[in-house]
XYZ file of C-alpha atoms in Angstrom:
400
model
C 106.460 77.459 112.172
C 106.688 78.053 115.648
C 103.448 79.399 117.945
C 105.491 82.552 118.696
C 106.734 83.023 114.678
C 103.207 82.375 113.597
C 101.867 85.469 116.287
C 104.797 87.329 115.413
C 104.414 87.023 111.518
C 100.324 88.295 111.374
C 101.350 91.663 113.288
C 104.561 92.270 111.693
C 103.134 91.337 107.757
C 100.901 94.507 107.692
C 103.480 96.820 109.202
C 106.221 95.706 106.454
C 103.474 96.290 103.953
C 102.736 100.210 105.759
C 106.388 100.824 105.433
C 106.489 99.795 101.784
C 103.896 101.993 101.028
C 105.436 105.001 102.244
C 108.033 104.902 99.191
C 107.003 107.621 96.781
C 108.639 105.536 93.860
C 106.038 102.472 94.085
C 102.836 103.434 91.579
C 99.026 102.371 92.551
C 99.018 99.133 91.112
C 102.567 97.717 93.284
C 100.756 99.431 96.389
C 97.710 97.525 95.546
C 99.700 94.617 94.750
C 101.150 94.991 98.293
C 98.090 95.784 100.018
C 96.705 92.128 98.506
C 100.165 89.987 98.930
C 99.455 91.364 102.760
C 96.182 90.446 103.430
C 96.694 86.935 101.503
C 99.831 86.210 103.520
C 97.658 87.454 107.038
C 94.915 84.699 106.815
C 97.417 82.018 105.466
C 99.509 82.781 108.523
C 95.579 82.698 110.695
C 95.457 79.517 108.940
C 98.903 78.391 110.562
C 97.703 79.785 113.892
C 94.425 77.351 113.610
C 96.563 74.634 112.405
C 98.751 75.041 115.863
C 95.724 75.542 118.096
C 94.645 71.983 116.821
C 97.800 70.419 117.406
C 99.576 71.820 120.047
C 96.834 73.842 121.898
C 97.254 77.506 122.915
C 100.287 80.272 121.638
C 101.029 81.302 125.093
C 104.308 83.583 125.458
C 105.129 86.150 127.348
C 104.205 88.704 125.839
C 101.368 87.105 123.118
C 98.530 84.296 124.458
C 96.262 83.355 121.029
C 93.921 81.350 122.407
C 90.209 79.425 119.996
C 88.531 83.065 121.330
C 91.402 85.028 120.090
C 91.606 82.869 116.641
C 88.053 83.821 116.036
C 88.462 87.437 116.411
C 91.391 87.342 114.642
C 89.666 85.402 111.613
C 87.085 88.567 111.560
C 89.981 91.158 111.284
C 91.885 88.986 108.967
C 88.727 88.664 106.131
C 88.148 92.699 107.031
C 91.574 93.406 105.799
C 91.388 91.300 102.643
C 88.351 92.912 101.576
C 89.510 96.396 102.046
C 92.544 95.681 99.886
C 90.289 93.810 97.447
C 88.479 97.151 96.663
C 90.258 99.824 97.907
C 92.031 100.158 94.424
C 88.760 100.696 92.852
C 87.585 103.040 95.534
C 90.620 105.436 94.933
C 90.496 105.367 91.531
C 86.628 106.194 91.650
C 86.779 109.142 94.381
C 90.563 110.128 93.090
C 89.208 114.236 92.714
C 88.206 114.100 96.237
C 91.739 114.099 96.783
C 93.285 115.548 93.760
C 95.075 118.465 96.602
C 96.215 115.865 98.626
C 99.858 115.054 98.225
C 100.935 111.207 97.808
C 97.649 110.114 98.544
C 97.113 107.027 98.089
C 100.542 105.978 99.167
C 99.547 107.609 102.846
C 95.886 105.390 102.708
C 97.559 102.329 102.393
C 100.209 102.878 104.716
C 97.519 104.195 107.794
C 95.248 101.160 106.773
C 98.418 98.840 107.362
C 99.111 100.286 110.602
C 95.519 100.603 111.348
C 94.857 96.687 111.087
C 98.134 95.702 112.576
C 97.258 97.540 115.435
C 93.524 95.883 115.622
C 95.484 92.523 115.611
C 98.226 92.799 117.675
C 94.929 93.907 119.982
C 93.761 90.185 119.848
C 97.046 88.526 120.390
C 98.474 90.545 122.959
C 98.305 88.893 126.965
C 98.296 92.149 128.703
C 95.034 94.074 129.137
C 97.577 97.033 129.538
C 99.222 96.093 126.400
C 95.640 96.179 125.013
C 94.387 99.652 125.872
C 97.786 101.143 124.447
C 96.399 99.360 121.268
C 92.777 100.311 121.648
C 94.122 103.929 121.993
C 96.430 103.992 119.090
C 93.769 102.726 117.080
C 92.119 105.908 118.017
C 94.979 108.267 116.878
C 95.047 106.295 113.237
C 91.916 106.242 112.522
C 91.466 109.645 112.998
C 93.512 110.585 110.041
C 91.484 107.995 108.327
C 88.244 109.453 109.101
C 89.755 113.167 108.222
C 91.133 111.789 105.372
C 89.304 114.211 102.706
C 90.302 116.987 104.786
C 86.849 118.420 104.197
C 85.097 120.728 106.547
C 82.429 118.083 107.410
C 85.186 115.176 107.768
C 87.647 117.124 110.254
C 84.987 118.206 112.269
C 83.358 114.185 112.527
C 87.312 113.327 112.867
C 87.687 116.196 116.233
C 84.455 114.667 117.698
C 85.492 110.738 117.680
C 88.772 112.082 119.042
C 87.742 114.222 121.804
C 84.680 111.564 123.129
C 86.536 108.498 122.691
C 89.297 109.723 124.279
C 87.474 110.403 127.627
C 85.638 107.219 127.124
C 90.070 105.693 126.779
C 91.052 107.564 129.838
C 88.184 105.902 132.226
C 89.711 102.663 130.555
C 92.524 103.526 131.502
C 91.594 104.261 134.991
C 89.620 100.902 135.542
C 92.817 99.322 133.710
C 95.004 100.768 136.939
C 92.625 99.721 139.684
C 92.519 95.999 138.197
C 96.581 96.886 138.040
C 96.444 98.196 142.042
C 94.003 95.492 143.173
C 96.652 92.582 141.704
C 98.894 94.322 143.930
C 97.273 94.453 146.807
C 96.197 91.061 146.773
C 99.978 90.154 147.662
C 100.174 87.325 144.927
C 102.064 89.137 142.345
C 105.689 87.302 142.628
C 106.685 88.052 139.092
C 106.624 91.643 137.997
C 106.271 90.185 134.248
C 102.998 89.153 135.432
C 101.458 92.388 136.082
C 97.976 93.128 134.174
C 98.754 89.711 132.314
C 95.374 88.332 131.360
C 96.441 84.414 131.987
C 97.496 85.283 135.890
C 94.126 87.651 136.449
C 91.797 85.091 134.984
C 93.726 82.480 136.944
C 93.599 84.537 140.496
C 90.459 86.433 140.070
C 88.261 85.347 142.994
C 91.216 86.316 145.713
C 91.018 89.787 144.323
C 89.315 92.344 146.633
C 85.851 92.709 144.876
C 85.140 96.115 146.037
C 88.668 97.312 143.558
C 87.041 94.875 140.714
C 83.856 96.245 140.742
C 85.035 100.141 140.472
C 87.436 98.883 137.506
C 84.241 96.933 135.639
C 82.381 100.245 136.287
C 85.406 102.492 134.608
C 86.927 99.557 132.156
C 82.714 99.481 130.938
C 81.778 102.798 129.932
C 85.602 103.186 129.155
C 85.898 100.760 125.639
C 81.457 100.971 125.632
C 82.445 104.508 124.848
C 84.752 103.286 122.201
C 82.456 100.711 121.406
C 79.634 103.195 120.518
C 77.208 101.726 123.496
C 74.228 104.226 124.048
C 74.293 106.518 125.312
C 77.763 107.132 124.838
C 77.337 106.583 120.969
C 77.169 110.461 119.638
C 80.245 110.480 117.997
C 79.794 107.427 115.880
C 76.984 108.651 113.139
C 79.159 111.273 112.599
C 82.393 109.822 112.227
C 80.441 106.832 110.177
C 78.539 109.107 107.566
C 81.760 111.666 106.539
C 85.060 108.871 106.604
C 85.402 107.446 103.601
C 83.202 104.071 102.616
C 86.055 102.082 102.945
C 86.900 103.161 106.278
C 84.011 103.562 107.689
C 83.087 99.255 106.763
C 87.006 99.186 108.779
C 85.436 101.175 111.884
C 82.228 99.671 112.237
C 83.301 96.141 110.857
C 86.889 96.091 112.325
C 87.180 98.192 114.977
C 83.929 97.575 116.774
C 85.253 93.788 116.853
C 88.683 94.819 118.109
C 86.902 96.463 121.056
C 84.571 94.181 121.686
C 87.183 91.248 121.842
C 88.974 93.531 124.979
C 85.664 94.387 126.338
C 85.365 90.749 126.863
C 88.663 89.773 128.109
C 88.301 92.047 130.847
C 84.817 90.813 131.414
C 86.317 87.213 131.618
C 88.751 88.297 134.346
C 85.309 90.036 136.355
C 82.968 87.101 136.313
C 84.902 85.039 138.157
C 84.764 88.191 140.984
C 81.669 89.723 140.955
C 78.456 89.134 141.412
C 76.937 87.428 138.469
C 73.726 89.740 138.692
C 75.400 93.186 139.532
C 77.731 92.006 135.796
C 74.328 90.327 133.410
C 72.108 93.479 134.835
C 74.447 96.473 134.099
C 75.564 95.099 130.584
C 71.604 93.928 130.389
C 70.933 97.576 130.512
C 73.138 99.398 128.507
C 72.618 96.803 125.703
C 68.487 97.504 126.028
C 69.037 101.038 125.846
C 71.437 100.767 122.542
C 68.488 98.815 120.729
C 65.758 100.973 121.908
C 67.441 104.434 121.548
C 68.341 103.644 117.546
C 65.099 102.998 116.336
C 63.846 106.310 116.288
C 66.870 107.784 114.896
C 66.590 105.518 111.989
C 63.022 106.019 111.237
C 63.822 109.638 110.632
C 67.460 109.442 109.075
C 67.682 110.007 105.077
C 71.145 110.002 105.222
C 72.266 105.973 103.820
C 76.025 105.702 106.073
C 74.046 107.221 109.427
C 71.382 105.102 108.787
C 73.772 102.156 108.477
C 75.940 103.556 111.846
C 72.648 103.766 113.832
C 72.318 100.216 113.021
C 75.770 99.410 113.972
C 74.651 101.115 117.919
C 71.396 98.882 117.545
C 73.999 95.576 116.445
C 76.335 96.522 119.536
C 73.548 96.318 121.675
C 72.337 92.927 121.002
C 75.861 91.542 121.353
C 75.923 92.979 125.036
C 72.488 91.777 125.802
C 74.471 88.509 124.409
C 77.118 88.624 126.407
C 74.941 89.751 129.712
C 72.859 85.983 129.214
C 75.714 84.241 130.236
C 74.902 80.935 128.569
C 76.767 78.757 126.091
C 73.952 79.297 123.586
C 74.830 83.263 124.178
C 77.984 83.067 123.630
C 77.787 80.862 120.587
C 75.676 83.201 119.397
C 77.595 86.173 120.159
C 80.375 84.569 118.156
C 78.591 83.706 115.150
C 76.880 87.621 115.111
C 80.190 89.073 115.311
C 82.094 87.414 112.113
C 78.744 88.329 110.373
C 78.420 91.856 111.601
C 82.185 92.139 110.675
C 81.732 91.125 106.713
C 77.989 92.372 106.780
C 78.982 96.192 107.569
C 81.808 96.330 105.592
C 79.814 95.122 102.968
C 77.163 97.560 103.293
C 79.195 101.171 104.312
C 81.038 100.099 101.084
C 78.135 99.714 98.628
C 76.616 102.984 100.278
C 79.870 105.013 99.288
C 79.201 103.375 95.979
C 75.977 104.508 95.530
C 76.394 107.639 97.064
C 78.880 108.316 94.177
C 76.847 107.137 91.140
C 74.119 109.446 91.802
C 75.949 112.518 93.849
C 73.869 111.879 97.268
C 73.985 110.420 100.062
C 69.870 111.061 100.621
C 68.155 107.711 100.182
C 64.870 109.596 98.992
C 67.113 110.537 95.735
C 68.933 107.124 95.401
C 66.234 104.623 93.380
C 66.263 102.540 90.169
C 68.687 100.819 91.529
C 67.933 97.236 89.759
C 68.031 99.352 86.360
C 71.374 101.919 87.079
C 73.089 99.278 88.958
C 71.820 95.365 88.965
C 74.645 93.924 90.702
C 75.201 96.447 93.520
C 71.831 96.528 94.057
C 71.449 92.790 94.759
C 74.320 93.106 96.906
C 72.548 95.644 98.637
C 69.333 93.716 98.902
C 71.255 90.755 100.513
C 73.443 92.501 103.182
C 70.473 94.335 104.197
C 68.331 90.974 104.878
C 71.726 89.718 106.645
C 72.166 92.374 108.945
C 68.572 92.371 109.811
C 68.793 88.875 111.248
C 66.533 87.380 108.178
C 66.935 83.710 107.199
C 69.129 82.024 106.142
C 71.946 84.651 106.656
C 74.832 83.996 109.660
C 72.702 86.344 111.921
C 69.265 84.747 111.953
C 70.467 81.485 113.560
């Protein structure tokens, strides 16, 4: 297979697999069935993808550029998506009278998960970063009816928030996206219109752009996807939207999602070290990625409830990755990489066994969930071991 089929294939596989699952006449088990076939055929294609990166070096197109940083990211959204099919049979079946007055169900979960990770990938394969915020921001209308999915009071509300504050946070992406768009312009360079906002050309012609144009753009572009990202202080609508979506979904937000983001925030952030000041860049994201880790603490120290406790973590983990990428060192960045596949698996992990737990003993107050080793061995030494991992203990992914 081609570069180009290989790119072509991982976004299009989980989009057939949406549309299948909109037919009323397929039961649970063929949309499970489908949901797994999907995810299987997504990471044999990633395997293809690495396989072609060895040999033939980068998928560049002109509309898709998978590059080794791309194939990583990609790797984290692909093992995401096979674990959410892996249990989300099991979850449904569990939590089915939660939505017993919703019609076709299950048959509309599958479908907006499809879309949902196709999206997320077709995010990291894309070489526009205008291409990417029209992902980033469709992500944002999807998920929405993921995180509403119970249609409970609680759930719409969390579901109104994320909409409302992430959408500001899109819009001043949007804006920074225009003024990296005006100051390519301006710079006189731009012979091909095909080349406009595509990442290969900005990274390549980044230090003849006017720096005064880059720097307002890294100021909007920032806070625009930190917003999305959950960055303090622009994290308020993430413990919400965590805590009421369902487990499932809320391991795809914080374990998916977050990555997705992150993987634009740095693209950009590529494009703006080669303009900028290195200080004025490492100090701003050195802040905002202090103030994420100290601003959680408290919050957790006080929180009984086990998915907010687990999505103030998630603002604490986002931190440390910017604080990563602010050091601006190869030892950073490897171990910016190696945090995020972890984080990925890690939080899925754990926002699933919460919902689990939360279900067995009808709370979601961690003061009321014990005897775990006797009720439930196995989930609670999965429990035990995701929550050394994500704590950075040895000899979990994290730690080194």
């Amino acid at each position: 297979m081609t570069g180009l089929q290989i790119t072509v294939g991982i976004i299009s596989v989980p989009i057939v697999a949406a549309t299948l699952s909109l037919f009323s006449f397929f039961s649970p088990r063929v949309l499970d069935i489908i949901a797994k076939t999907s995810a299987v055929l997504v990471m044999v294609l990633w395997l293809l993808g690495y396989g072609h990166l060895r040999s033939e070096g980068v998928i560049d197109t002109t509309f898709f550029h998978v590059d080794a940083l791309s194939l990583w990211f990609l790797l984290a959204l692909s093992l995401i998506y096979l674990m959410i099919t892996l249990v989300s049979k099991i979850f449904l079946e569990r939590e089915a009278e939660d939505y017993a007055a919703i019609a076709r169900y299950e048959h509309n979960y599958y479908a907006l998960v499809h879309v949902f990770i196709a999206v997320m990938l077709a995010v990291c394969c894309t070489s526009n970063v205008g291409i990417m915020w029209i992902c980033v921001e469709a992500t944002t209308l999807i998920s929405a009816l993921l995180v509403a999915f119970r249609f409970s009071k609680k759930s719409i509300e969390a579901a109104w928030k994320y909409v409302m504050v992430c959408t500001v946070g899109i819009c001043f992406a949007l804006l920074g996206t225009i003024i990296l768009y005006y100051a390519q312009m301006v710079s006189g360079l731009l012979a091909d219109p095909m080349d406009a906002l595509d990442w290969d050309w900005l990274l390549s012609n980044s230090h003849v752009l006017d720096k005064s144009l880059i720097k307002y753009a890294f100021l909007f572009i920032f806070v625009g996807y930190g917003t999305k990202l959950g960055i303090a202080p622009m994290h308020t609508w993430l413990p919400d939207t965590y805590s009421q979506a369902p487990s499932t979904i809320s391991g795809l937000l914080s374990g998916g999602l977050s990555t997705c983001v992150i993987f634009v925030l740095v693209k950009n952030l590529l494009i703006v070290r080669q303009c900028l000041d290195h200080d004025f860049v490492s100090y701003l994201l050195l802040f905002f990625g202090v103030l994420s880790i100290l601003l959680t603490p408290p919050f957790m120290f006080v929180q009984r409830e086990i998915k907010r406790l687990f999505a103030y973590s998630s603002v604490e983990n986002i931190g440390l990755l910017i604080i990563a990428l602010a050091l601006d060192s190869a030892t950073a960045y490897m171990g910016f990489l190696i945090f995020v596949l972890n984080h990925a698996v890690i939080k899925f992990v754990l926002f699933y066994v919460a919902g689990r737990l939360m279900y067995d003993f009808g709370s979601d107050n961690i003061m009321r969930i014990h005897g775990l080793t006797i009720a439930t061995p196995r989930l609670s030494r999965i429990l035990l071991f995701a929550a050394l991992a994500i704590s950075g203990m040895p000899p979990f992914g994290i730690f080194f």
